[in-house]
mmCIF file of C-alpha atoms in Angstrom:
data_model
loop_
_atom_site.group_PDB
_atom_site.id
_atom_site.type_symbol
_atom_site.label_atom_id
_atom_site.label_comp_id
_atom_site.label_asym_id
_atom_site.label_seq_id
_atom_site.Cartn_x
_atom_site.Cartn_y
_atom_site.Cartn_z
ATOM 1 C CA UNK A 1 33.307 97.053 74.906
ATOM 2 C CA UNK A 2 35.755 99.895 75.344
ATOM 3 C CA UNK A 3 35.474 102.412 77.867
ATOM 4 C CA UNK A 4 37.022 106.034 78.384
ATOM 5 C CA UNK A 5 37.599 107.090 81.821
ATOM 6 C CA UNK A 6 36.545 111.324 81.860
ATOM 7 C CA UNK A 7 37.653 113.258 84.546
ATOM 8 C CA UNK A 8 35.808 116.337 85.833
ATOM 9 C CA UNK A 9 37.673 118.745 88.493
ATOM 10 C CA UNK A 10 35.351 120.371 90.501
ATOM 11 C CA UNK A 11 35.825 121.349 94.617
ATOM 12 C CA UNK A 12 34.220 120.192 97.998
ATOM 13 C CA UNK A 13 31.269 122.026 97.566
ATOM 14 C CA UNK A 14 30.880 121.533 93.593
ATOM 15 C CA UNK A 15 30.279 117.659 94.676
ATOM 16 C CA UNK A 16 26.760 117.409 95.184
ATOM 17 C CA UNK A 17 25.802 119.603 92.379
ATOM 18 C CA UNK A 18 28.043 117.791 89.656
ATOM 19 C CA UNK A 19 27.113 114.017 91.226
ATOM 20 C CA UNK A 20 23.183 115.919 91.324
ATOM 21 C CA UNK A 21 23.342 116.164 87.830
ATOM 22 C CA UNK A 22 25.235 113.552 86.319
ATOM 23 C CA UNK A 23 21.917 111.492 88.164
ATOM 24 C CA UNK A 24 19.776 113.218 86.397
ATOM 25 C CA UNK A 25 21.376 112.880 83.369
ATOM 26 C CA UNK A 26 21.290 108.937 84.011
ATOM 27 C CA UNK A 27 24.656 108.639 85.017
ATOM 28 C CA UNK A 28 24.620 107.154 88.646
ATOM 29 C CA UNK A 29 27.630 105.199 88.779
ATOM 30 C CA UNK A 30 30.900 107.472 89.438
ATOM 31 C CA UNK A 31 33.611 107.414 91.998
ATOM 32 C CA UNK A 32 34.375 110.492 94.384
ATOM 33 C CA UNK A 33 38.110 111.820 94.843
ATOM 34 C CA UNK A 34 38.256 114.429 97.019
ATOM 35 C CA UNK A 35 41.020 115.671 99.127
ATOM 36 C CA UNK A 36 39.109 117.269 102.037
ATOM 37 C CA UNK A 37 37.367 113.803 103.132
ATOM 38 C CA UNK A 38 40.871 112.488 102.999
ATOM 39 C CA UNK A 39 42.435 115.061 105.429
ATOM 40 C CA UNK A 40 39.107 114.464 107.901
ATOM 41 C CA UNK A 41 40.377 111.192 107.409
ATOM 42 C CA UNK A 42 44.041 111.415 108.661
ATOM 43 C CA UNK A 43 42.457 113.759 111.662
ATOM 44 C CA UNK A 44 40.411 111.396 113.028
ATOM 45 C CA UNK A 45 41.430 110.616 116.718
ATOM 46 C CA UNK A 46 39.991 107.409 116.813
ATOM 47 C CA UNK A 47 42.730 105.839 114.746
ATOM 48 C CA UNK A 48 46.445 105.845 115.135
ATOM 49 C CA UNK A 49 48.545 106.123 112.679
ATOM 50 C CA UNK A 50 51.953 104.260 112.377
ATOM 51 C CA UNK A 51 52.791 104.476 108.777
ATOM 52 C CA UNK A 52 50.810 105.694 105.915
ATOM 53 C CA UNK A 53 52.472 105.142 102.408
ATOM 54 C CA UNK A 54 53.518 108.380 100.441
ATOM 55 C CA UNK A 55 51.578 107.795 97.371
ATOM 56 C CA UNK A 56 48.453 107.613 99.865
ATOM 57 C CA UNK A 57 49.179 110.605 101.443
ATOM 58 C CA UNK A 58 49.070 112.721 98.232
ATOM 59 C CA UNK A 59 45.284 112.320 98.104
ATOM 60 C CA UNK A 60 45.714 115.106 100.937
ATOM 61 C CA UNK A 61 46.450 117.343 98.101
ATOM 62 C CA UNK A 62 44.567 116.106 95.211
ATOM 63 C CA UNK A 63 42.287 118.259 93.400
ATOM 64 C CA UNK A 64 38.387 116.934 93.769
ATOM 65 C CA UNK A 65 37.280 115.168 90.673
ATOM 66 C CA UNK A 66 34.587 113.020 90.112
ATOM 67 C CA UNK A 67 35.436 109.995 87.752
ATOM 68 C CA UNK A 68 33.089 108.480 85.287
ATOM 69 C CA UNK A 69 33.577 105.249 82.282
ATOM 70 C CA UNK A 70 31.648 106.267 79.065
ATOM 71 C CA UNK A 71 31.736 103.747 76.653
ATOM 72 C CA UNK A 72 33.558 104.167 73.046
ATOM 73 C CA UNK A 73 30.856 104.827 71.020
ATOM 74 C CA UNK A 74 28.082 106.561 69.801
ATOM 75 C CA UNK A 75 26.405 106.179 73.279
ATOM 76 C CA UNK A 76 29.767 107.185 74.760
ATOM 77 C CA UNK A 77 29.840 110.478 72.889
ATOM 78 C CA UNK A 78 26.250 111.382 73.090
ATOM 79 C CA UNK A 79 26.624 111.277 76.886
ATOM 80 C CA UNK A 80 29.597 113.166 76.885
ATOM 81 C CA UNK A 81 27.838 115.798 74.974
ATOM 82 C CA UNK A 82 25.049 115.977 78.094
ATOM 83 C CA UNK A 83 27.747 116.249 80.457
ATOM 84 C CA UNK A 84 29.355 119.141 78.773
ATOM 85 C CA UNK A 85 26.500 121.123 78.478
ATOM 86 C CA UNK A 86 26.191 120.519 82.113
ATOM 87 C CA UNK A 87 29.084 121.527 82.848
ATOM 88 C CA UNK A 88 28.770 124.620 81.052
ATOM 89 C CA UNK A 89 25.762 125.485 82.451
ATOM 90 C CA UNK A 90 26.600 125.199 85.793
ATOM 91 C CA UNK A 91 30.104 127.140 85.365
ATOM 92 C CA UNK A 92 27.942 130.164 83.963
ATOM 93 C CA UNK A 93 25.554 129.523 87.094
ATOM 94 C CA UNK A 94 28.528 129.275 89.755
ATOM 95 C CA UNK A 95 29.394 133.455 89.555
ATOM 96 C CA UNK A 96 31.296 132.871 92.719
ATOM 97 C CA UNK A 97 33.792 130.321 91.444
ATOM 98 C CA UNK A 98 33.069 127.836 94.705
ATOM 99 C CA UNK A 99 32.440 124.895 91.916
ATOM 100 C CA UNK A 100 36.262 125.485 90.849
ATOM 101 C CA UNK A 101 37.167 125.119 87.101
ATOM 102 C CA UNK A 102 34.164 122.498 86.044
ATOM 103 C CA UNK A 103 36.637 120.738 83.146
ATOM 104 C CA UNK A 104 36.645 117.729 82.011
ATOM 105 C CA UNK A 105 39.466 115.691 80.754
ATOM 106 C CA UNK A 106 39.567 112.055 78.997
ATOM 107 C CA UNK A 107 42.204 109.720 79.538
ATOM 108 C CA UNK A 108 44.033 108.388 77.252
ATOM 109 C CA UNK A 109 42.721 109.678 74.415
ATOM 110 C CA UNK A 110 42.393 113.050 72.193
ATOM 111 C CA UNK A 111 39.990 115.767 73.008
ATOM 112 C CA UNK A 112 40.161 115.602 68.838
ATOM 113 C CA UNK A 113 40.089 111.701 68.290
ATOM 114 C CA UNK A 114 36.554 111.408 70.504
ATOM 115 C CA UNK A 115 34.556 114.312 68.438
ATOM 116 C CA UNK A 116 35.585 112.245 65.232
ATOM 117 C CA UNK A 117 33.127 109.124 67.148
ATOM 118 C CA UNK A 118 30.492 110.780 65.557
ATOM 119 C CA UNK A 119 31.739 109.393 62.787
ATOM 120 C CA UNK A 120 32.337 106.051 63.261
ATOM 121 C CA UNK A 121 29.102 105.594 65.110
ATOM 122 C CA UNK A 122 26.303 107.864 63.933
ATOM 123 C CA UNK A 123 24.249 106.710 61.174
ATOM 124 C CA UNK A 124 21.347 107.954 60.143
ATOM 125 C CA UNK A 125 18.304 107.499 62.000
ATOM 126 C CA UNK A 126 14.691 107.258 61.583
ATOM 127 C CA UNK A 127 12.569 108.888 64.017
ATOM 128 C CA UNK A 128 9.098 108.554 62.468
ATOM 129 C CA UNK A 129 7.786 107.517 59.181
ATOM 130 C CA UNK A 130 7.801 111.392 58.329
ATOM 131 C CA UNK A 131 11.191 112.067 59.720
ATOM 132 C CA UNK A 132 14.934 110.828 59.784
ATOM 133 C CA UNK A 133 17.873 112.201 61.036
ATOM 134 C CA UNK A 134 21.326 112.105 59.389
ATOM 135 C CA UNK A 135 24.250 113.079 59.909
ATOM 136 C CA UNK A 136 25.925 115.687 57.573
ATOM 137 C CA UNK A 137 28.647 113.494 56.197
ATOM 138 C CA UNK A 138 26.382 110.706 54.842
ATOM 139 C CA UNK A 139 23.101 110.088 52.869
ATOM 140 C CA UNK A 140 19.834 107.898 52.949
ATOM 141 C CA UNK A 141 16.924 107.369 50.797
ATOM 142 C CA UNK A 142 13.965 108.559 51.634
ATOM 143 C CA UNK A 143 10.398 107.118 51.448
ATOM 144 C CA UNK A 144 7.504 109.367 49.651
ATOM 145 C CA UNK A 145 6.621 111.762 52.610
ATOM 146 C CA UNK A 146 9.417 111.905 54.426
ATOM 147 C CA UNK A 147 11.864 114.814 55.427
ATOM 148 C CA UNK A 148 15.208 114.198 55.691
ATOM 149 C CA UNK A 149 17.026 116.235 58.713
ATOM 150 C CA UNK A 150 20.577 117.337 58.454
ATOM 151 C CA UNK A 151 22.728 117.279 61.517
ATOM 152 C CA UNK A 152 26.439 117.876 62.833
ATOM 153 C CA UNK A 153 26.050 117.968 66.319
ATOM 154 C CA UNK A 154 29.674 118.758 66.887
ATOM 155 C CA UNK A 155 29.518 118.654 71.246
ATOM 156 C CA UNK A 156 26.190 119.756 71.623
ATOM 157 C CA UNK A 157 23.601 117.545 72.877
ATOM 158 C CA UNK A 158 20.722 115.968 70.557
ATOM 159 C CA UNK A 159 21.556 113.894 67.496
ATOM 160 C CA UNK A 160 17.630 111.393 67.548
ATOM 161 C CA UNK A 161 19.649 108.630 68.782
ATOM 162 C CA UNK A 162 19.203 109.186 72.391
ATOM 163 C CA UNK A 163 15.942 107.964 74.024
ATOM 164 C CA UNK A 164 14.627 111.198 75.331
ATOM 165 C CA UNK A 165 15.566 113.104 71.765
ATOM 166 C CA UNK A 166 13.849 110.649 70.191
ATOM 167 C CA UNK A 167 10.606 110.406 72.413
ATOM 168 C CA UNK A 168 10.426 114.233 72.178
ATOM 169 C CA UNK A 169 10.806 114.539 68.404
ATOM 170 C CA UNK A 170 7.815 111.684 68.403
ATOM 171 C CA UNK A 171 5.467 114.047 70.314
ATOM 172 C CA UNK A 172 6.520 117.056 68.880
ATOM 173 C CA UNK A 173 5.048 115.841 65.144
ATOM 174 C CA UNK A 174 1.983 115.321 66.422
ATOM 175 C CA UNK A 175 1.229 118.849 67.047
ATOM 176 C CA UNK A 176 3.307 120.251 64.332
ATOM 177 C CA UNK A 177 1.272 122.534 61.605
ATOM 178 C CA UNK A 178 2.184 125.598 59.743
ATOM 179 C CA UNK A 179 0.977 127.986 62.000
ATOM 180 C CA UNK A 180 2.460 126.350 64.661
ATOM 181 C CA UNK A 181 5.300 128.664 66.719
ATOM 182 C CA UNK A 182 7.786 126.842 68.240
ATOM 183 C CA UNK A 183 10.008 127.534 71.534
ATOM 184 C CA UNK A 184 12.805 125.099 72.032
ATOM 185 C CA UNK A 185 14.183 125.505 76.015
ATOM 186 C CA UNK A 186 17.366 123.783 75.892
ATOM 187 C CA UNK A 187 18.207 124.171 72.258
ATOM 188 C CA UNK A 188 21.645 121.928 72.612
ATOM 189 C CA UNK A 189 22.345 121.350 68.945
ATOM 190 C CA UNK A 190 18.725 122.527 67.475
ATOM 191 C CA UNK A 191 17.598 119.429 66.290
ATOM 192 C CA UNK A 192 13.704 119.886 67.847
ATOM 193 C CA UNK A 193 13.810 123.043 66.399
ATOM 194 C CA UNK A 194 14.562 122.292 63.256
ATOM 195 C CA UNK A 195 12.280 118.972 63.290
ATOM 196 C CA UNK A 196 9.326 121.234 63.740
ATOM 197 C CA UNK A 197 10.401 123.533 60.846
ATOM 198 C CA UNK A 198 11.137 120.677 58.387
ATOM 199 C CA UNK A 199 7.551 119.268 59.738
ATOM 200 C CA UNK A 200 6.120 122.519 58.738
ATOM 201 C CA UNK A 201 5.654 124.523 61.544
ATOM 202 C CA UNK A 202 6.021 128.588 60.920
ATOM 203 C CA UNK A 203 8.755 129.668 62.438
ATOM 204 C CA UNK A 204 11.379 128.484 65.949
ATOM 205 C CA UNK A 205 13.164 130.470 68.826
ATOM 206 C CA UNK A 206 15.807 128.019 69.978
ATOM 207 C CA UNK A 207 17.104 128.785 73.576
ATOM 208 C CA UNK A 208 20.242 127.526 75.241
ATOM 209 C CA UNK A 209 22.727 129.163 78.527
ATOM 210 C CA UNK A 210 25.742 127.227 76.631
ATOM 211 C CA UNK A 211 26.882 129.451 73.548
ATOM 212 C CA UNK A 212 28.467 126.640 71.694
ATOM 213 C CA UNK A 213 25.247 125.001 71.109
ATOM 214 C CA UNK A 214 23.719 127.967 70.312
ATOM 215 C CA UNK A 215 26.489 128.238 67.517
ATOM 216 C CA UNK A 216 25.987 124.532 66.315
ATOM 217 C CA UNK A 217 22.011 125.238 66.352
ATOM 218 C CA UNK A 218 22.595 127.822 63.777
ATOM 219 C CA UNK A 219 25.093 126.141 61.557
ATOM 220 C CA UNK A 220 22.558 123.238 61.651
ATOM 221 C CA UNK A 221 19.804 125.323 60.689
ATOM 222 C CA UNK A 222 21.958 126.342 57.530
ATOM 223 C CA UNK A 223 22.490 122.973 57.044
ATOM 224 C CA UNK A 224 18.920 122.404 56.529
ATOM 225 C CA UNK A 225 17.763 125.504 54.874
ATOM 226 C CA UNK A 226 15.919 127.399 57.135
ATOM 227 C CA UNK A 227 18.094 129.530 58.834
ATOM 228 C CA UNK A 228 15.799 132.094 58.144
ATOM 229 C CA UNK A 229 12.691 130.472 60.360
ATOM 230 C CA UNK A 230 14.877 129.552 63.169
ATOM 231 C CA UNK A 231 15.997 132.696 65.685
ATOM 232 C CA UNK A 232 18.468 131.208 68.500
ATOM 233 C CA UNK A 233 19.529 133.184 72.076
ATOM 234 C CA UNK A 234 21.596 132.826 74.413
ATOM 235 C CA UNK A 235 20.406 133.068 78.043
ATOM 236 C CA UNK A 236 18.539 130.697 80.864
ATOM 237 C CA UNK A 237 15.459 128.986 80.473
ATOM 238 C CA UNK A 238 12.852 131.866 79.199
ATOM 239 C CA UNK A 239 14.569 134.876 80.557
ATOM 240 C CA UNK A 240 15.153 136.396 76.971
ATOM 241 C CA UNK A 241 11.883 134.829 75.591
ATOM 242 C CA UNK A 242 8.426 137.288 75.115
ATOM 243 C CA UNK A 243 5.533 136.065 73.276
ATOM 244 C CA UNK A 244 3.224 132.760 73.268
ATOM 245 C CA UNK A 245 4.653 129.888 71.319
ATOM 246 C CA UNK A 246 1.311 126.784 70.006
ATOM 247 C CA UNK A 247 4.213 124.738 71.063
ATOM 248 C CA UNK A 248 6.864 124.429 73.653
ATOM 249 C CA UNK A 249 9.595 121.534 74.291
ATOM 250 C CA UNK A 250 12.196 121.429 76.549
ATOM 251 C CA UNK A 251 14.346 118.024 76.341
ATOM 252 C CA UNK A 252 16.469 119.278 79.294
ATOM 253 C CA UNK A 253 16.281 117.183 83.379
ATOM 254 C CA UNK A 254 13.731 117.205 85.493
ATOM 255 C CA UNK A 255 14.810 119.367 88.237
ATOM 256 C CA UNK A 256 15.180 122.277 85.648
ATOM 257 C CA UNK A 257 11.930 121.281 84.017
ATOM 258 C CA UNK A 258 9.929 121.304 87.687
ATOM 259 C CA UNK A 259 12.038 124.669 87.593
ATOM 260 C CA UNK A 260 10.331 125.452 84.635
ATOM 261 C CA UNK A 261 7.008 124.581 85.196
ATOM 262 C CA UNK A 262 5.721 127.621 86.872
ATOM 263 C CA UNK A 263 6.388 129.711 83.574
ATOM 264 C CA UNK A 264 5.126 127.748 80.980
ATOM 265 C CA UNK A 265 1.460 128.757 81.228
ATOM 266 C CA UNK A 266 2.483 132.588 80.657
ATOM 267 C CA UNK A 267 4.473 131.790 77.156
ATOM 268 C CA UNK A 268 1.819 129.104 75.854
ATOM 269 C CA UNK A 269 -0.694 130.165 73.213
ATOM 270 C CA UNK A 270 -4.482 129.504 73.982
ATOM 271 C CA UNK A 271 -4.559 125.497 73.589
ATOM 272 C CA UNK A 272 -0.836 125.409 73.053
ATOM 273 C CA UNK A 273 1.205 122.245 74.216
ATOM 274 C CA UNK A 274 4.269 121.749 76.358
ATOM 275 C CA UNK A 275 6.462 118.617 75.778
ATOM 276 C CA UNK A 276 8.896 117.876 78.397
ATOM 277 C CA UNK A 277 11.517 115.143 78.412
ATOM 278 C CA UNK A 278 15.263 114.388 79.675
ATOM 279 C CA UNK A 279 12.974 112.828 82.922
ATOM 280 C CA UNK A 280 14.305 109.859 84.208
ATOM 281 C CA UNK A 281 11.790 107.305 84.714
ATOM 282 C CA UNK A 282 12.422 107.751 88.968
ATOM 283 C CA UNK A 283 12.077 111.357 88.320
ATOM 284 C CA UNK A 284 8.735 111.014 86.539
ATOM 285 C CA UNK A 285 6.083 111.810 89.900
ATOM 286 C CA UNK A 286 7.868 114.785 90.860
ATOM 287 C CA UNK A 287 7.650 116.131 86.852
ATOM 288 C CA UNK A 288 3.823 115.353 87.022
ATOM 289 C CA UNK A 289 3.054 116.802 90.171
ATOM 290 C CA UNK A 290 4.957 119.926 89.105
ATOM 291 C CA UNK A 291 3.126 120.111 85.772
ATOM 292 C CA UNK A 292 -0.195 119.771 88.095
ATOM 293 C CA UNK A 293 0.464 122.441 90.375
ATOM 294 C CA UNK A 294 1.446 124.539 87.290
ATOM 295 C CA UNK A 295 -2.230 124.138 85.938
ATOM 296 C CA UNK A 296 -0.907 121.808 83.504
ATOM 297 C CA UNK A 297 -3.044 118.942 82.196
ATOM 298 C CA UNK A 298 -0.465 115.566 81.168
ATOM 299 C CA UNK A 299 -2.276 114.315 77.809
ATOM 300 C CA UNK A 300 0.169 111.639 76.953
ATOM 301 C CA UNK A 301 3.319 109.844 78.135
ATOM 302 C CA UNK A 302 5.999 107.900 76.712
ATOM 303 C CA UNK A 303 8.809 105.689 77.861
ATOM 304 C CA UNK A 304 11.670 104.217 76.116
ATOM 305 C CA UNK A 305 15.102 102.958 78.178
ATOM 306 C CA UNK A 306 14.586 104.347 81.472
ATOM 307 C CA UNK A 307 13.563 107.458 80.225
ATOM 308 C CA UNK A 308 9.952 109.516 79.707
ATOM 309 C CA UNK A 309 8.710 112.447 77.946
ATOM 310 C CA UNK A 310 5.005 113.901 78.073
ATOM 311 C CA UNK A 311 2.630 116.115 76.216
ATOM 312 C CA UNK A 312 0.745 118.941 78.370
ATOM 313 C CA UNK A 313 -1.742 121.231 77.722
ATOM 314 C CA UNK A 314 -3.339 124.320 80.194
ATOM 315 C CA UNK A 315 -6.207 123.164 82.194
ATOM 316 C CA UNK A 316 -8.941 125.609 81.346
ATOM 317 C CA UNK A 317 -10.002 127.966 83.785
#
């Protein structure tokens, strides 16, 4: 397999929050570069120093990056969608600049060439026997029931290949019905939302802090022909959201869905449901107890490839 070495240029104290969430996006294995730990080096007294070669000594001056290997594929990309969104989230987050610029750069390759790995990888992709996924540049037959979902995820996250997509889009048709109102926390490129209104459901509001998936959510919602049931915003979490929702999801991490939790009983509908997923399977007690002390009631969970997603309802009062 080939790999692609992506380079993201952060500071000192961007470090722990990058490395924080690359983790949680279930990408633990990285290597550090940062120039500060390599001057604390050089001062430390208990070591003397008779030569240290020049090529060393320009780690002094380095800028911090942290340095991850994505494989050259449709994994690959899909991954590097996550970590974009990340990264964009976090820059928007950081008002103070201390993160510094938050960029990412691949080596040896095009920006251009790597978005075009959508299209040697991604095929379509069925989710359910009621639902499969394809992407905009190719076709499938379909059996009798079955809705056909249009996608071009450009770099935003979510194209049903990815385990927690997938487990999420599973849950969400279970509850799917044409009253059903549907708010979608972590939009990325709008494929939950526009599962649910393919499934049926009345109408979506698709939230995401990242603009560009916000874009991509609406020119996928075009692409699918219901544009006109699917309202997107820009903003954090539920900050620009009013009204109850029959159904929330939020395919997201778990430390912003345990951020989350405390909110979701305000926007759900009387017997509404909340699906959560993105939760890495070590991540999975702290979700649950979170849901619990939310007054949130865990009615199902599934697990594919390290990762889980579950189904919640309101514990009645």
């Amino acid at each position: 397999m080939n790999w692609i070495q992506a380079d993201i240029f952060t500071t000192t104290a961007g470090i722990d929050p990058v490395s924080t969430q690359l983790i949680a996006l279930g990408l633990p294995g990285f290597a550090i570069q940062d120039a500060q730990d390599f001057q604390d080096f050089l001062k430390d007294t208990t070591i003397h120093w008779d030569y240290v070669d020049e090529e060393l000594m320009k780690l002094a001056q380095c800028e911090t990056k942290i340095t991850l290997y994505l494989p050259d594929n449709l994994q690959g990309a899909e991954q590097l969608s996550g970590v974009k969104s990340m990264l964009r989230a976090l820059k928007a987050q950081d008002t103070d600049h201390s993160y510094g610029r938050l960029d990412i750069e691949l080596a040896d390759i095009q920006e251009e060439d790597w978005s075009t790995a959508w299209k040697k990888y991604y095929h379509p992709v069925e989710i359910s026997p009621r639902l499969v996924v394809c992407p905009s540049w190719e076709d499938t037959p379909l059996r009798p029931g079955q809705a056909m979902l249009r996608l071009d995820p450009g770099m935003a996250f979510g194209t049903g290949t990815h385990d927690t997509t997938r487990l999420c889009m599973q849950l969400l048709e279970r509850y799917v019905d044409e009253n059903t109102h549907v708010l979608d926390i972590g939009c990325g490129s709008g494929i939950l939302s526009i599962a649910a209104l393919l499934l049926g459901a009345k109408d979506a509001i698709g939230v995401d802090i990242d603009e560009n998936a916000v874009k991509v959510s609406r020119e996928n919602a075009a692409l699918n022909g219901v544009e006109d049931r699917l309202h997107t915003v820009c903003g954090d979490l539920t900050d620009k959201v009013s009204g109850t929702f029959q159904l929330i999801c939020a395919n997201i991490v778990a430390d912003v869905i345990i951020r989350l939790c405390p909110v979701i009983p305000r926007f759900l509908a009387p017997g509404g449901v909340f699906i959560a997923s993105g939760i890495i399977d070590e991540r999975i007690g702290d979700v649950r107890a979170a849901l619990a002390e939310a007054g949130l009631s865990i009615e199902e969970q599934k697990e594919s490839g390290g990762w889980c997603a579950l189904s919640c309802r309101c514990e009645e009062r």
